[in-house]
Amino acid sequence: MFLTQTFIYTITPKFDILISGGGSYARQEYTNFFTNEYSSKNRIGFDSLWLGFIYTGESIADFIPQITFQTAVVQREKAINQTKNFYLKSQSLQASLRGYSDPVVYSIYTGFGYNQSRKFKTLKIEYGNSIYVGGDLSIILSPKITLDLGAEQRFQTEQKINGYQNSEVRSIPTLSLGSTYSINSDTAVSVNASFGGSSASPDSIFGISLWKKF
């Protein structure tokens, strides 16, 4: 289970500061090899803090361009029995075009994710980098409700551990379906589900988001 909190602070009509932090809850269940007794462990912890910006450009025909950049200020990761904090080791850059045609709001986007290697006591892990392209579609069903659809194709380069490749280039297609309900002009709640189209992607991810304007 994951929890992410995102803040978008508007500096000017065209420039926003983006801050995002996340944590997770995990339950590990296992059987003791020697006693054959069942046991479990629960873990609640901080995972990452990202900082970036969103720049909105002048409209091009019927499209509004946006550029989003983020860097991981800190990421907390675990390998074997070592947990370590990594600083400024991951970055992402995304370009998108948004448009509106009653009753549809749509966007197309492409992006790149970069990961530097992680060095633990006995391991050097290279997660690989990713490039992706996708699109989102929101159909306005009523003044308060939208139907949200999305599709994305991502390619992940090979992963290496201590210089040895342990995965191939992966194709990760996903589809998403959800809905957003506007409680009032400042608050909205959305539910969504995404479904993987290959063995390299999760079978399904379900999420609930609360949007609040201050």
CSV table of N, CA and C in Angstrom, one decimal, residues 64-68 93-99 106-113 131-137 150-154:
chain,number,residue,atom,x,y,z
A,64,ILE,N,-2.3,23.4,-25.5
A,64,ILE,CA,-1.5,24.1,-24.5
A,64,ILE,C,-0.3,23.2,-24.1
A,65,PRO,N,0.9,23.6,-24.3
A,65,PRO,CA,2.1,22.8,-24.0
A,65,PRO,C,2.5,22.9,-22.6
A,66,GLN,N,3.0,21.8,-22.0
A,66,GLN,CA,3.5,21.9,-20.6
A,66,GLN,C,4.8,21.0,-20.6
A,67,ILE,N,5.8,21.5,-19.8
A,67,ILE,CA,7.0,20.7,-19.5
A,67,ILE,C,7.1,20.5,-18.0
A,68,THR,N,7.3,19.3,-17.6
A,68,THR,CA,7.4,19.0,-16.2
A,68,THR,C,8.7,18.3,-15.9
A,93,LEU,N,11.7,13.9,-16.9
A,93,LEU,CA,11.3,15.0,-17.8
A,93,LEU,C,10.2,14.6,-18.7
A,94,GLN,N,9.1,15.4,-18.7
A,94,GLN,CA,7.9,15.1,-19.5
A,94,GLN,C,7.4,16.3,-20.2
A,95,ALA,N,7.0,16.1,-21.5
A,95,ALA,CA,6.5,17.2,-22.3
A,95,ALA,C,5.1,16.7,-22.7
A,96,SER,N,4.1,17.6,-22.6
A,96,SER,CA,2.7,17.2,-22.9
A,96,SER,C,2.0,18.3,-23.7
A,97,LEU,N,0.9,18.0,-24.4
A,97,LEU,CA,0.1,18.9,-25.1
A,97,LEU,C,-1.4,18.6,-24.6
A,98,ARG,N,-2.0,19.6,-24.1
A,98,ARG,CA,-3.4,19.5,-23.6
A,98,ARG,C,-4.4,20.2,-24.5
A,99,GLY,N,-5.6,19.7,-24.6
A,99,GLY,CA,-6.6,20.3,-25.5
A,99,GLY,C,-8.0,20.1,-24.9
A,106,TYR,N,-8.4,16.4,-23.2
A,106,TYR,CA,-7.4,15.3,-23.6
A,106,TYR,C,-6.0,15.8,-23.5
A,107,SER,N,-5.1,14.9,-23.5
A,107,SER,CA,-3.7,15.2,-23.5
A,107,SER,C,-2.9,14.1,-24.1
A,108,ILE,N,-1.8,14.4,-24.7
A,108,ILE,CA,-0.8,13.5,-25.1
A,108,ILE,C,0.6,13.9,-24.5
A,109,TYR,N,1.4,12.9,-24.2
A,109,TYR,CA,2.6,13.2,-23.5
A,109,TYR,C,3.7,12.2,-23.9
A,110,THR,N,4.9,12.6,-23.7
A,110,THR,CA,6.1,11.7,-23.8
A,110,THR,C,7.1,12.2,-22.7
A,111,GLY,N,7.9,11.2,-22.3
A,111,GLY,CA,8.8,11.5,-21.2
A,111,GLY,C,10.0,10.6,-21.1
A,112,PHE,N,10.9,10.9,-20.2
A,112,PHE,CA,12.2,10.1,-20.0
A,112,PHE,C,12.5,10.1,-18.6
A,113,GLY,N,12.8,8.9,-18.1
A,113,GLY,CA,13.2,8.8,-16.7
A,113,GLY,C,14.7,8.3,-16.6
A,131,ILE,N,11.8,5.3,-21.2
A,131,ILE,CA,11.2,6.3,-22.1
A,131,ILE,C,9.7,5.9,-22.3
A,132,TYR,N,8.8,6.9,-22.4
A,132,TYR,CA,7.4,6.5,-22.5
A,132,TYR,C,6.6,7.5,-23.3
A,133,VAL,N,5.5,7.1,-23.8
A,133,VAL,CA,4.5,7.9,-24.5
A,133,VAL,C,3.1,7.5,-24.1
A,134,GLY,N,2.2,8.4,-24.0
A,134,GLY,CA,0.9,8.1,-23.6
A,134,GLY,C,-0.1,9.2,-23.9
A,135,GLY,N,-1.4,8.9,-23.5
A,135,GLY,CA,-2.4,9.8,-23.6
A,135,GLY,C,-3.5,9.7,-22.6
A,136,ASP,N,-4.2,10.8,-22.2
A,136,ASP,CA,-5.2,10.8,-21.2
A,136,ASP,C,-6.5,11.4,-21.9
A,137,LEU,N,-7.6,10.9,-21.4
A,137,LEU,CA,-8.9,11.4,-21.9
A,137,LEU,C,-9.9,11.5,-20.8
A,150,GLY,N,-7.0,6.3,-19.9
A,150,GLY,CA,-5.6,6.6,-20.2
A,150,GLY,C,-4.9,5.3,-20.8
A,151,ALA,N,-3.9,5.6,-21.6
A,151,ALA,CA,-3.1,4.5,-22.1
A,151,ALA,C,-1.6,5.0,-22.2
A,152,GLU,N,-0.7,4.1,-21.9
A,152,GLU,CA,0.7,4.4,-21.9
A,152,GLU,C,1.6,3.2,-22.4
A,153,GLN,N,2.6,3.5,-23.1
A,153,GLN,CA,3.6,2.5,-23.5
A,153,GLN,C,4.9,3.0,-23.0
A,154,ARG,N,5.6,2.1,-22.2
A,154,ARG,CA,6.9,2.5,-21.6
A,154,ARG,C,7.9,1.4,-22.0
